[in-house]
XYZ file of C-alpha atoms in Angstrom:
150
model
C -6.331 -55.643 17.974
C -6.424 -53.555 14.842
C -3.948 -54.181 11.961
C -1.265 -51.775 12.145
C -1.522 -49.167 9.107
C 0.734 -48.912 5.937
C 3.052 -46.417 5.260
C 0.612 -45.049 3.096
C -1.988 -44.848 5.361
C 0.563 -43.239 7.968
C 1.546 -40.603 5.203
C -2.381 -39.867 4.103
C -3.677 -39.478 7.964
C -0.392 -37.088 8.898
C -1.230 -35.385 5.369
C -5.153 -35.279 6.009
C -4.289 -33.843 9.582
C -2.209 -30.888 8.404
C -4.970 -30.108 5.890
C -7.074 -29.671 8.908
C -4.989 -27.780 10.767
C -4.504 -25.899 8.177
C -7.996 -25.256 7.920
C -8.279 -24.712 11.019
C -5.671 -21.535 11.512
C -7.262 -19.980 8.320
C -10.663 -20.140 10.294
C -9.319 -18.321 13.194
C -8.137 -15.820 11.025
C -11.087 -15.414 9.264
C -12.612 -14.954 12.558
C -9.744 -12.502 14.405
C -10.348 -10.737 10.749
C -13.835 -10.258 11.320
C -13.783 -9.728 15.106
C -11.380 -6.566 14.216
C -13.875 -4.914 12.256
C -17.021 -4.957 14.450
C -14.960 -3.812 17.466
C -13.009 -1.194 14.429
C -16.247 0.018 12.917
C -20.103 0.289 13.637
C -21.475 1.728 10.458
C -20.341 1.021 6.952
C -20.028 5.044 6.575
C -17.625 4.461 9.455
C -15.275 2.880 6.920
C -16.173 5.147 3.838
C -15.164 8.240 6.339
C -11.569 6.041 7.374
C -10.542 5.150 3.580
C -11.626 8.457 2.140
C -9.077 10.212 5.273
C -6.576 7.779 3.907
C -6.879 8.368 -0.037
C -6.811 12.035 0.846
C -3.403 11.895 2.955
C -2.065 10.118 -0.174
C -3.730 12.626 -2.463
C -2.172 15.484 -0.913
C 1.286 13.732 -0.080
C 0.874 13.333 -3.898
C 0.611 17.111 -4.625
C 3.037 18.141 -2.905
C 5.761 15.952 -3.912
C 4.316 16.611 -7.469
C 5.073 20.389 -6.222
C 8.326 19.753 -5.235
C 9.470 17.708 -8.596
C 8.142 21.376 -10.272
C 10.477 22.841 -8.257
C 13.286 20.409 -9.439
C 12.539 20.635 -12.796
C 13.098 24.403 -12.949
C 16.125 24.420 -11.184
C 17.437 21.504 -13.429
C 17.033 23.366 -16.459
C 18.487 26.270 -15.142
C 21.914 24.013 -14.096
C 21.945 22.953 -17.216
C 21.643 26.362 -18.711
C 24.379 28.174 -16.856
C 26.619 24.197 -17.709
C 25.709 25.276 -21.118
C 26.909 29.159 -21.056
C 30.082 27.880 -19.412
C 30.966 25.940 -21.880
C 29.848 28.622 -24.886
C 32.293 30.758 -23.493
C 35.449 28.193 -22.829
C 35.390 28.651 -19.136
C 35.291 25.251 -17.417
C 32.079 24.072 -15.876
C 32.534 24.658 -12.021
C 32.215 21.114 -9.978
C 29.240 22.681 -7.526
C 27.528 23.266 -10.653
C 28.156 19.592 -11.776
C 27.403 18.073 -8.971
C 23.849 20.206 -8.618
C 22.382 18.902 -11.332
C 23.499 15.237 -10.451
C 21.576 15.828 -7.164
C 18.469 17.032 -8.556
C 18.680 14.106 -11.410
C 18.532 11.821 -8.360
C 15.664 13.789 -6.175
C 13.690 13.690 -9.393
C 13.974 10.059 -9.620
C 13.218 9.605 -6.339
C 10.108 12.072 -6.501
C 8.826 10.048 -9.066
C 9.502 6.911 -7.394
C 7.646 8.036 -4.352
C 4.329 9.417 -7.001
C 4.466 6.027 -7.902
C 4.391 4.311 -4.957
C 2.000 6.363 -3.429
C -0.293 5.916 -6.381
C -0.047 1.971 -5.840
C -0.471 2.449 -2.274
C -4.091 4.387 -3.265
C -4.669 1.468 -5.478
C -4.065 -1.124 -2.112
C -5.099 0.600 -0.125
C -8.978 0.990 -2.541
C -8.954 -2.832 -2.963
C -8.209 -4.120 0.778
C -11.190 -1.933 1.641
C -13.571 -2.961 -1.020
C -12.768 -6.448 0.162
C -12.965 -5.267 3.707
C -16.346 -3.581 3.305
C -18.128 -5.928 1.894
C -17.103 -8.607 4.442
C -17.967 -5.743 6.895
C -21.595 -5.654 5.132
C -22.165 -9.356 5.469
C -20.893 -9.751 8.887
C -23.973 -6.870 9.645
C -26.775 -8.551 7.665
C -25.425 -11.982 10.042
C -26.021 -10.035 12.942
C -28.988 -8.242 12.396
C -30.847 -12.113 10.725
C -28.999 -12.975 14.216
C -30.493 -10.368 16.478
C -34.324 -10.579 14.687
C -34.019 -14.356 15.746
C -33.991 -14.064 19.082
């Protein structure tokens, strides 16, 4: 009969089995990961046509916000022109006129916010493929040294 084990033991072999099982899901994602992109893509230009569709959407989601926050600009400074000539001439700034150029202080920010995020996005979006194609590239060579074996 074999001794029973110590509570250290107990602790290591429960510790050394999560390890492995640990191991063991990040293998099958590895795996899922790499199954996706040979049923995804074919051809490396596949994925060089997919991410340059994707950095163009951004590109021109880009422009045209960057449009609009023209747009915003101009009719913020004219707001705060006609605020201005109310207030030259003693009249009282009407509240619409007030509340205008609050609204277009706050689409501004936001247009920005969105320029920004859509720049990061680009950015993500540029590294998760880089990291994505050359995986793709190696899981080709594999089956090609695979395939010449046979």
């Amino acid at each position: 009969m074999a001794p029973e084990k110590s509570q250290a033991e107990l602790l290591e072999e429960r510790r050394a089995q999560a390890l492995a099982k640990e191991e063991s899901e990040r293998l099958q994602l590895i795996r899922e990961r790499d199954e996706m992109l040979l049923r995804t893509f074919s051809r490396v230009e596949d994925m060089d046509r997919v991410i340059n569709d994707r950095i163009t959407v951004l590109d021109s989601i880009i422009r045209i916000t960057e449009f609009k926050l023209e747009k915003l600009r101009t009719q913020l400074k004219s707001s705060k022109e006609k605020r201005l000539w109310h207030i030259s001439k003693g009249q009282n700034v009407p509240r619409q006129l007030d509340a205008n150029i609050k609204e277009y202080e706050v689409q501004i920010n936001n247009n920005v916010s969105l320029i920004k995020r859509n720049e990061r996005r680009k950015e993500l979006i540029g590294q998760k493929f880089e990291s994505d194609r050359k995986r793709f590239v190696q899981l080709l060579e594999l089956r090609r040294s695979g395939s010449s074996n046979n």
